[in-house]
Backbone as JSON, one array per atom type, in Angstrom:
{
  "sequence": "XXXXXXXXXXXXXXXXXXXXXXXXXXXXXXXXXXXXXXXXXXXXXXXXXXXXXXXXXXXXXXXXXXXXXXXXXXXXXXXXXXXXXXXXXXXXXXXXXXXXXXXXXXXXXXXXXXXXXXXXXXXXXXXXXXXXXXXXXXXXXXXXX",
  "N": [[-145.08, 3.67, 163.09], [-143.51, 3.42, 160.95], [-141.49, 1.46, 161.61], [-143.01, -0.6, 161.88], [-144.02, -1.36, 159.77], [-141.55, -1.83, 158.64], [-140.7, -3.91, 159.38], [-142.54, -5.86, 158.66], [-142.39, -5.57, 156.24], [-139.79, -6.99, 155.85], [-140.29, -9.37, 157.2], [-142.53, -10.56, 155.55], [-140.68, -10.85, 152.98], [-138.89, -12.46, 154.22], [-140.69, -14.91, 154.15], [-141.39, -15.0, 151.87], [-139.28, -15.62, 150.13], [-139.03, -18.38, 151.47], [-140.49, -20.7, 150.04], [-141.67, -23.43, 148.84], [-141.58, -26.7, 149.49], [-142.85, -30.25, 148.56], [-144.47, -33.56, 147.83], [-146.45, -33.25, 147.06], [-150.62, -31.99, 146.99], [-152.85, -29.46, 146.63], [-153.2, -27.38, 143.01], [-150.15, -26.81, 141.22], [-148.62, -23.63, 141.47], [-148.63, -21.55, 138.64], [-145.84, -19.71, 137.52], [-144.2, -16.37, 135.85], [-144.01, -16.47, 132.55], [-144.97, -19.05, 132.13], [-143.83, -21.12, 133.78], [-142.94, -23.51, 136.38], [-143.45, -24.47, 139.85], [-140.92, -26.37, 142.01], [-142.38, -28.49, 143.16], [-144.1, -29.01, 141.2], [-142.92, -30.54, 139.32], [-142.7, -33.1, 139.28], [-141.07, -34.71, 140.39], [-138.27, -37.22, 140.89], [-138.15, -40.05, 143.12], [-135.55, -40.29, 144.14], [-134.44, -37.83, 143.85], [-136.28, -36.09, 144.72], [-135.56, -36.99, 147.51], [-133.25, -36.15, 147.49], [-133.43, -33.18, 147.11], [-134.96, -32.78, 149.46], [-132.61, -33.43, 151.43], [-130.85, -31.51, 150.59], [-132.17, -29.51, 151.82], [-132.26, -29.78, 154.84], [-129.75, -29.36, 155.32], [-129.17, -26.8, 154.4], [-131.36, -24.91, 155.53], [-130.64, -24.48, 158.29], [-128.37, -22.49, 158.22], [-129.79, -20.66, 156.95], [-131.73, -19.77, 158.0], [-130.64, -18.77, 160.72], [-128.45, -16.74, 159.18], [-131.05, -14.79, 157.99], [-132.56, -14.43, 160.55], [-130.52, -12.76, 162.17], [-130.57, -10.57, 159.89], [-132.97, -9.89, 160.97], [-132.83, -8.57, 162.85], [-130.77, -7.04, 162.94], [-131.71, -5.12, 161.22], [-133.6, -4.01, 162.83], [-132.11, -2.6, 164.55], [-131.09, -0.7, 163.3], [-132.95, 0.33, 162.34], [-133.93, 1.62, 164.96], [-131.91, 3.09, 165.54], [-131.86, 5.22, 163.47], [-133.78, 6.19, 163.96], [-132.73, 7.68, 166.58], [-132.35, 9.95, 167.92], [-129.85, 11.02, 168.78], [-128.11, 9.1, 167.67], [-125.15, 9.27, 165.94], [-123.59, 9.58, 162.35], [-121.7, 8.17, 161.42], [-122.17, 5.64, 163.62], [-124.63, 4.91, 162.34], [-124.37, 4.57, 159.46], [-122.56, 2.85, 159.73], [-123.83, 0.47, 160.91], [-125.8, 0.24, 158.94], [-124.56, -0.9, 157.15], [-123.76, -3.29, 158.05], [-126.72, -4.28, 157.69], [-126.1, -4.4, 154.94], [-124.19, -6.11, 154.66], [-124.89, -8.73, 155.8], [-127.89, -9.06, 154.26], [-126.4, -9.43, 151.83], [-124.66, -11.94, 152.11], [-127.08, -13.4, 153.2], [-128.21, -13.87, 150.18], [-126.33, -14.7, 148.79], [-125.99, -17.52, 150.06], [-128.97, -18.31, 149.74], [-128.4, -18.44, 146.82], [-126.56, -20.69, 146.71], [-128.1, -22.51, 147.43], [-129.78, -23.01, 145.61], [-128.7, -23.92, 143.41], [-127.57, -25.8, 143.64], [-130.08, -27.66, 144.32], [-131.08, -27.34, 141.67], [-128.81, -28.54, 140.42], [-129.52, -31.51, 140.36], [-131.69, -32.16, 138.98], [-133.24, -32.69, 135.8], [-132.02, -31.34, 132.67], [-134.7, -30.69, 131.13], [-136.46, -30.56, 133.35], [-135.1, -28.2, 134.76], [-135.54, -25.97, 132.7], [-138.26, -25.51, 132.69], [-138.95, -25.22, 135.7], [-139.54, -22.45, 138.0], [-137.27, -21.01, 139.31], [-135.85, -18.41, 140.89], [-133.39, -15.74, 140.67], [-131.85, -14.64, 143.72], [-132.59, -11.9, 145.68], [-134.36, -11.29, 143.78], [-137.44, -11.16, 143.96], [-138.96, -14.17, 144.73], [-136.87, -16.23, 144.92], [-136.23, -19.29, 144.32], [-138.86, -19.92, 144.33], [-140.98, -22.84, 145.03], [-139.0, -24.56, 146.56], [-139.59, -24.84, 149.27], [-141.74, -25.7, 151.43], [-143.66, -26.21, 154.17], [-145.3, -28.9, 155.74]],
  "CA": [[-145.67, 3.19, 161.86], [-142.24, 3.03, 159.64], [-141.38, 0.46, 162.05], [-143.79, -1.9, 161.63], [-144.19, -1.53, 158.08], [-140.18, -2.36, 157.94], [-140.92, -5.56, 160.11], [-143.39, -6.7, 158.22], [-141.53, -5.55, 154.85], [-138.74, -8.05, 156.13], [-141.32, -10.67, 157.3], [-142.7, -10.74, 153.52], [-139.24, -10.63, 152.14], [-138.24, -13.53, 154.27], [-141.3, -15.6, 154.29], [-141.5, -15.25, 150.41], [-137.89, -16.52, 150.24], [-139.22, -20.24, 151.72], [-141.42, -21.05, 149.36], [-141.85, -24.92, 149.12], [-141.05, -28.64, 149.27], [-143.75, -30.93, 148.83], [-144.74, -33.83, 146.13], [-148.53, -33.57, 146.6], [-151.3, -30.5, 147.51], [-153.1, -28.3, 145.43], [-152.58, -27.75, 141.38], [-149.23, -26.11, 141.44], [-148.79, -22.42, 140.95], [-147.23, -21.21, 137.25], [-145.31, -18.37, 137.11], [-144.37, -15.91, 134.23], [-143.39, -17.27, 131.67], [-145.21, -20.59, 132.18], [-142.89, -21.87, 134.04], [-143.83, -23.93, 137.46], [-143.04, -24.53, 140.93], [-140.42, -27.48, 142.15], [-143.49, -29.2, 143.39], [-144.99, -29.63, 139.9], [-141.68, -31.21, 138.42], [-142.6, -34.52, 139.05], [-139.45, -35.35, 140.78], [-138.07, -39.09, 141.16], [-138.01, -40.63, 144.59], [-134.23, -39.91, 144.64], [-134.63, -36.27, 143.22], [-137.06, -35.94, 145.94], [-134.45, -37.46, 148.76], [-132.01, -35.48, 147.34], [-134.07, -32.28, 147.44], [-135.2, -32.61, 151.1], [-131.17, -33.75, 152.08], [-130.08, -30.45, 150.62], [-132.8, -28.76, 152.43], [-132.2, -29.87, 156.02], [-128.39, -28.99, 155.29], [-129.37, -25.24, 153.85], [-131.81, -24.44, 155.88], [-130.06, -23.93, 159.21], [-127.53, -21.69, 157.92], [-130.72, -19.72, 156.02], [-132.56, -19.03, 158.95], [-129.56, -17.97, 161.26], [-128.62, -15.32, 158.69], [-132.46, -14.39, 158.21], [-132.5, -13.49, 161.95], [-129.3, -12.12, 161.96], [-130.53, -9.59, 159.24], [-134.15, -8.97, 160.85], [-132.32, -7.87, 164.12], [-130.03, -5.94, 162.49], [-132.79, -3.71, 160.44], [-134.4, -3.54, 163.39], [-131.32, -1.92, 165.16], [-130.61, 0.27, 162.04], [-134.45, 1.52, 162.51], [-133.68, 2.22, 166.15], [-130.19, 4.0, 165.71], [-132.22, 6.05, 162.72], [-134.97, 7.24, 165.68], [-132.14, 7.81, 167.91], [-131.51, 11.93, 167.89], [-128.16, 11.22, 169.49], [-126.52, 8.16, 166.82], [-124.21, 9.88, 165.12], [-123.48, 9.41, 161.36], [-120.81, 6.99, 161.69], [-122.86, 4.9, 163.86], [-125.78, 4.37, 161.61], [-123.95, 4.22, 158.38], [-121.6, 0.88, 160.09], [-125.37, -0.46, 160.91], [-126.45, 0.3, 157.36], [-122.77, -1.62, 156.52], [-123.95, -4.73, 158.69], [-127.41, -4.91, 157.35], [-126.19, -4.71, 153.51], [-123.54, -7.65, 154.62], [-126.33, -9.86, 155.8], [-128.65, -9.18, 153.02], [-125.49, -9.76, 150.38], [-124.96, -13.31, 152.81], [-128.13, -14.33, 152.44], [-128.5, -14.34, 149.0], [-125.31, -15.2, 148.5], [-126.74, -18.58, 150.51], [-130.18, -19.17, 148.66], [-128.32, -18.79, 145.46], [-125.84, -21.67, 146.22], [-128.74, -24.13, 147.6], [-130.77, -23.2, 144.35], [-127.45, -24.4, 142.66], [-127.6, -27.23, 144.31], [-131.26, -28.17, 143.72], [-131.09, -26.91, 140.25], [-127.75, -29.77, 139.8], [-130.88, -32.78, 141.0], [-132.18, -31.86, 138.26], [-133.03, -33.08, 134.2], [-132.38, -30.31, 131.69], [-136.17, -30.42, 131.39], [-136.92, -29.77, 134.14], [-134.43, -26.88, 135.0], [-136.26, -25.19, 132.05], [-139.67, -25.6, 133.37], [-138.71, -24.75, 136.87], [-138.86, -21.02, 138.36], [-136.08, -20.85, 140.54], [-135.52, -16.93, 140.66], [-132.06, -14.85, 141.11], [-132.08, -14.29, 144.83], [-132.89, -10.85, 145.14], [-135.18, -10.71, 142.68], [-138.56, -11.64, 144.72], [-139.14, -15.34, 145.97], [-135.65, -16.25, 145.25], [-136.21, -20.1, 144.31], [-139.83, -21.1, 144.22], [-140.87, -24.1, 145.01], [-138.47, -25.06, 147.4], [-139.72, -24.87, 150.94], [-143.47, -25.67, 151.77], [-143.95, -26.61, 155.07], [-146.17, -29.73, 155.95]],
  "C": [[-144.6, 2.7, 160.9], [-141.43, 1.44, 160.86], [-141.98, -0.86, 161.71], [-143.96, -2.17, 159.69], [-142.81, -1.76, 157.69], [-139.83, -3.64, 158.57], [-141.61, -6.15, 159.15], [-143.2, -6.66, 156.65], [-140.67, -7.12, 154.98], [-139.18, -9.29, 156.33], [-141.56, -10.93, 155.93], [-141.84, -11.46, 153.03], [-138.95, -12.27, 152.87], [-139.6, -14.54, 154.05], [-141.17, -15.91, 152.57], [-140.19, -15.93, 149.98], [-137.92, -18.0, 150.85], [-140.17, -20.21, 151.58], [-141.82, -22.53, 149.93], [-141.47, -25.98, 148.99], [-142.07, -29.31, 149.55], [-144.22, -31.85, 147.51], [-146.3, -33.6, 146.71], [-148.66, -32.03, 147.55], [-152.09, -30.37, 146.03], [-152.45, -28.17, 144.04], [-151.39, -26.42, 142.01], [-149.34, -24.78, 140.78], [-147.97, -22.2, 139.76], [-146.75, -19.87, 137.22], [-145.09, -17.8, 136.01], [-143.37, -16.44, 133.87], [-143.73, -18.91, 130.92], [-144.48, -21.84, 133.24], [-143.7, -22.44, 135.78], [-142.69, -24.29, 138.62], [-142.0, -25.75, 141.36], [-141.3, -28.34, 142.05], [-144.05, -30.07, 142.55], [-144.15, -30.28, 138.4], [-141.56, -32.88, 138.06], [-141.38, -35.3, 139.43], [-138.98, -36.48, 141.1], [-137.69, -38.89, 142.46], [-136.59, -40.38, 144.89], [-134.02, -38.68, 144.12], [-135.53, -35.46, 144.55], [-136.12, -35.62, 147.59], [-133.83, -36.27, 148.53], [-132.3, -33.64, 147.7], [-134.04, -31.88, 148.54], [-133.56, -32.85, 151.94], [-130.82, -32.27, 151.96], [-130.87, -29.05, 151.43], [-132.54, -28.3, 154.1], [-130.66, -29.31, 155.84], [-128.6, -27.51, 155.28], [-130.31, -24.64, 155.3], [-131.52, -23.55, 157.56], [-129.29, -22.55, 159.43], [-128.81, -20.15, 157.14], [-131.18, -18.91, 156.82], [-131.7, -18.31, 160.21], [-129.62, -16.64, 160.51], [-129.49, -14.39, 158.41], [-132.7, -13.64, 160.06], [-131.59, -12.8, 162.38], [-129.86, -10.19, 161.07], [-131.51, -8.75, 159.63], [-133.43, -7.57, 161.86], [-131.62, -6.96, 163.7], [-130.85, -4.91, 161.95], [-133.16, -3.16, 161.49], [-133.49, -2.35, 164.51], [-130.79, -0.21, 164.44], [-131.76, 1.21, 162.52], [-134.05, 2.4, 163.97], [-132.57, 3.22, 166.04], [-131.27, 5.53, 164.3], [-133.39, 7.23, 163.4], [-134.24, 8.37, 166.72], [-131.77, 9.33, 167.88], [-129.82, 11.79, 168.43], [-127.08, 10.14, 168.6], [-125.87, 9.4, 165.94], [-124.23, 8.94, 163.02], [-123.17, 7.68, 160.82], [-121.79, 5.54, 162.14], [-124.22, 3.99, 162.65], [-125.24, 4.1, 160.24], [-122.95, 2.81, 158.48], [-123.28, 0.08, 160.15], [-125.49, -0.87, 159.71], [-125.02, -1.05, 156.49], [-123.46, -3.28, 156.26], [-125.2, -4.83, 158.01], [-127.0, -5.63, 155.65], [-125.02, -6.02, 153.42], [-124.19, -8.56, 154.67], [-127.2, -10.21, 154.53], [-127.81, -9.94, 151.84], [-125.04, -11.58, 150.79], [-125.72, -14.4, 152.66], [-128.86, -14.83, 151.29], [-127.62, -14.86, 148.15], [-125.53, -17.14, 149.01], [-127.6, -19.16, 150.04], [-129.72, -18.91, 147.53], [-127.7, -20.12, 145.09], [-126.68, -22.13, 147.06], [-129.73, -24.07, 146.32], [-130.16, -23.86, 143.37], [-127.6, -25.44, 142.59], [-128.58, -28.02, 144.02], [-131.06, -28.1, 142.53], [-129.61, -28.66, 139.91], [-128.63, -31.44, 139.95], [-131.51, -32.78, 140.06], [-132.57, -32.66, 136.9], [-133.14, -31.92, 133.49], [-133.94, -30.08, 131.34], [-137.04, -29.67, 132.24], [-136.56, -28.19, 135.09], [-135.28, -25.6, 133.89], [-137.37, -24.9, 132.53], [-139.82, -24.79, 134.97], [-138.38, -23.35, 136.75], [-138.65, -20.59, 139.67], [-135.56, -19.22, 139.98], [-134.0, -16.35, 141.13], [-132.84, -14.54, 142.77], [-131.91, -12.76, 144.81], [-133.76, -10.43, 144.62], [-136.56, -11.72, 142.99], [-138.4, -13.12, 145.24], [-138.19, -16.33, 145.71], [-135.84, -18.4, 144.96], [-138.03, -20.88, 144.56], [-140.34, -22.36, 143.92], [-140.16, -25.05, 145.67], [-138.63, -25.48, 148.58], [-140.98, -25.15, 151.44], [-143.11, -26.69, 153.27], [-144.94, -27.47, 155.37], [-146.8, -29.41, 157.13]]
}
Protein backbone atom coordinates (compact mmCIF):
# COMPACT_ATOMS: atom_id res chain seq x y z
CA UNK A 1 0.00 0.00 0.00
CA UNK A 2 2.93 2.68 0.96
CA UNK A 3 4.24 1.69 -2.27
CA UNK A 4 1.78 2.56 -4.45
CA UNK A 5 0.69 5.54 -2.76
CA UNK A 6 4.60 6.72 -3.18
CA UNK A 7 4.27 5.90 -7.02
CA UNK A 8 1.48 7.60 -7.50
CA UNK A 9 2.66 10.52 -5.01
CA UNK A 10 5.62 10.86 -7.60
CA UNK A 11 3.30 10.38 -10.64
CA UNK A 12 1.21 13.56 -9.34
CA UNK A 13 4.34 15.38 -8.45
CA UNK A 14 5.72 14.79 -11.87
CA UNK A 15 2.71 15.05 -14.00
CA UNK A 16 1.76 18.36 -12.18
CA UNK A 17 5.26 19.67 -13.02
CA UNK A 18 4.22 19.56 -17.11
CA UNK A 19 1.60 21.61 -17.10
CA UNK A 20 1.11 23.28 -20.59
CA UNK A 21 1.91 24.76 -24.00
CA UNK A 22 -0.84 25.58 -26.13
CA UNK A 23 -2.36 28.98 -27.82
CA UNK A 24 -5.98 27.77 -28.03
CA UNK A 25 -8.50 25.22 -25.76
CA UNK A 26 -10.67 25.90 -23.07
CA UNK A 27 -10.93 29.43 -20.94
CA UNK A 28 -7.63 29.33 -19.22
CA UNK A 29 -7.27 28.39 -15.61
CA UNK A 30 -6.45 31.53 -12.95
CA UNK A 31 -4.59 30.88 -10.15
CA UNK A 32 -4.20 32.67 -6.70
CA UNK A 33 -3.75 35.69 -6.88
CA UNK A 34 -5.46 36.21 -10.26
CA UNK A 35 -2.82 35.46 -12.00
CA UNK A 36 -3.09 33.03 -15.28
CA UNK A 37 -1.65 30.29 -17.13
CA UNK A 38 1.15 30.83 -20.12
CA UNK A 39 -1.63 29.84 -22.40
CA UNK A 40 -3.79 32.88 -21.55
CA UNK A 41 -0.84 35.43 -22.19
CA UNK A 42 -1.64 36.01 -25.54
CA UNK A 43 1.78 35.35 -26.75
CA UNK A 44 3.19 36.74 -30.24
CA UNK A 45 3.91 34.27 -32.98
CA UNK A 46 7.63 34.62 -32.07
CA UNK A 47 6.98 34.39 -28.19
CA UNK A 48 5.13 31.37 -29.12
CA UNK A 49 8.23 29.90 -31.43
CA UNK A 50 10.36 30.84 -28.89
CA UNK A 51 8.38 29.11 -26.13
CA UNK A 52 7.97 25.74 -27.95
CA UNK A 53 12.11 26.04 -29.08
CA UNK A 54 12.92 26.25 -25.40
CA UNK A 55 10.61 23.46 -24.75
CA UNK A 56 11.90 20.77 -27.12
CA UNK A 57 15.50 21.78 -25.76
CA UNK A 58 14.27 21.41 -21.82
CA UNK A 59 12.28 18.83 -22.05
CA UNK A 60 14.64 15.94 -22.76
CA UNK A 61 16.89 16.67 -20.02
CA UNK A 62 13.40 17.03 -17.69
CA UNK A 63 12.17 13.79 -18.33
CA UNK A 64 15.57 11.83 -18.04
CA UNK A 65 16.01 13.26 -14.54
CA UNK A 66 12.16 12.63 -13.78
CA UNK A 67 12.85 8.90 -14.40
CA UNK A 68 16.00 8.93 -12.92
CA UNK A 69 14.27 10.16 -9.63
CA UNK A 70 11.03 7.81 -9.95
CA UNK A 71 13.48 4.76 -10.08
CA UNK A 72 15.41 5.88 -7.51
CA UNK A 73 12.33 6.34 -4.86
CA UNK A 74 11.32 3.33 -5.96
CA UNK A 75 14.69 1.65 -4.95
CA UNK A 76 14.79 3.72 -1.66
CA UNK A 77 11.13 2.11 -0.98
CA UNK A 78 12.60 -1.31 -1.69
CA UNK A 79 15.94 -0.98 0.36
CA UNK A 80 13.38 0.53 3.26
CA UNK A 81 11.27 -3.11 3.00
CA UNK A 82 14.48 -4.82 2.86
CA UNK A 83 15.11 -6.32 6.70
CA UNK A 84 18.71 -6.87 5.67
CA UNK A 85 19.79 -2.97 4.02
CA UNK A 86 21.73 -1.69 6.42
CA UNK A 87 21.70 2.01 7.50
CA UNK A 88 24.38 3.15 5.35
CA UNK A 89 22.77 1.65 2.43
CA UNK A 90 19.47 3.36 2.61
CA UNK A 91 20.64 6.66 3.86
CA UNK A 92 23.26 6.87 0.30
CA UNK A 93 19.71 5.97 -1.53
CA UNK A 94 17.97 8.68 0.48
CA UNK A 95 21.40 10.86 -0.69
CA UNK A 96 20.64 9.92 -4.48
CA UNK A 97 16.99 10.57 -4.37
CA UNK A 98 17.44 14.17 -2.61
CA UNK A 99 20.24 14.81 -5.54
CA UNK A 100 17.72 14.12 -8.24
CA UNK A 101 14.91 15.94 -6.70
CA UNK A 102 17.49 19.11 -5.97
CA UNK A 103 18.46 18.43 -10.15
CA UNK A 104 15.27 18.59 -11.17
CA UNK A 105 14.24 21.62 -9.86
CA UNK A 106 17.27 22.99 -10.23
CA UNK A 107 16.23 22.26 -14.22
CA UNK A 108 12.50 23.53 -14.28
CA UNK A 109 13.70 26.60 -12.56
CA UNK A 110 16.26 27.51 -15.33
CA UNK A 111 13.68 26.71 -18.33
CA UNK A 112 11.06 28.90 -16.36
CA UNK A 113 13.98 31.50 -16.56
CA UNK A 114 14.14 31.11 -19.81
CA UNK A 115 10.42 31.34 -20.71
CA UNK A 116 9.92 34.00 -18.20
CA UNK A 117 13.10 36.15 -20.40
CA UNK A 118 10.24 35.69 -23.85
CA UNK A 119 8.44 37.56 -22.04
CA UNK A 120 6.81 41.54 -21.64
CA UNK A 121 6.97 42.83 -18.07
CA UNK A 122 3.20 42.45 -18.33
CA UNK A 123 3.00 39.58 -18.86
CA UNK A 124 5.62 38.12 -16.36
CA UNK A 125 3.27 39.77 -13.79
CA UNK A 126 0.17 38.13 -14.93
CA UNK A 127 1.81 34.81 -15.44
CA UNK A 128 1.97 31.97 -12.61
CA UNK A 129 5.12 30.44 -13.09
CA UNK A 130 5.72 28.89 -9.50
CA UNK A 131 9.21 28.29 -7.52
CA UNK A 132 9.92 24.70 -8.45
CA UNK A 133 9.20 22.92 -5.47
CA UNK A 134 6.48 24.66 -4.55
CA UNK A 135 3.56 22.59 -6.44
CA UNK A 136 3.21 22.82 -10.37
CA UNK A 137 6.49 24.46 -10.68
CA UNK A 138 5.73 26.73 -13.88
CA UNK A 139 2.16 26.55 -15.03
CA UNK A 140 1.28 26.83 -18.16
CA UNK A 141 4.09 25.50 -19.80
CA UNK A 142 3.55 22.01 -21.10
CA UNK A 143 0.03 20.90 -22.42
CA UNK A 144 0.20 18.21 -24.61
CA UNK A 145 -1.83 18.25 -27.98
Amino acid sequence: MVRWSAVLCVLGVAAAALPAVHAEGPSPRVGRGGCVELEALRLSEGQGTAVREAEVRFRPAFDALRNQLMARRMELEALLRDPEAGRGEIRAKAAEVSDLRRRLEETLLEHVLEVRAFLEPEQVRRWCASAPGRGRGGPGLWRER
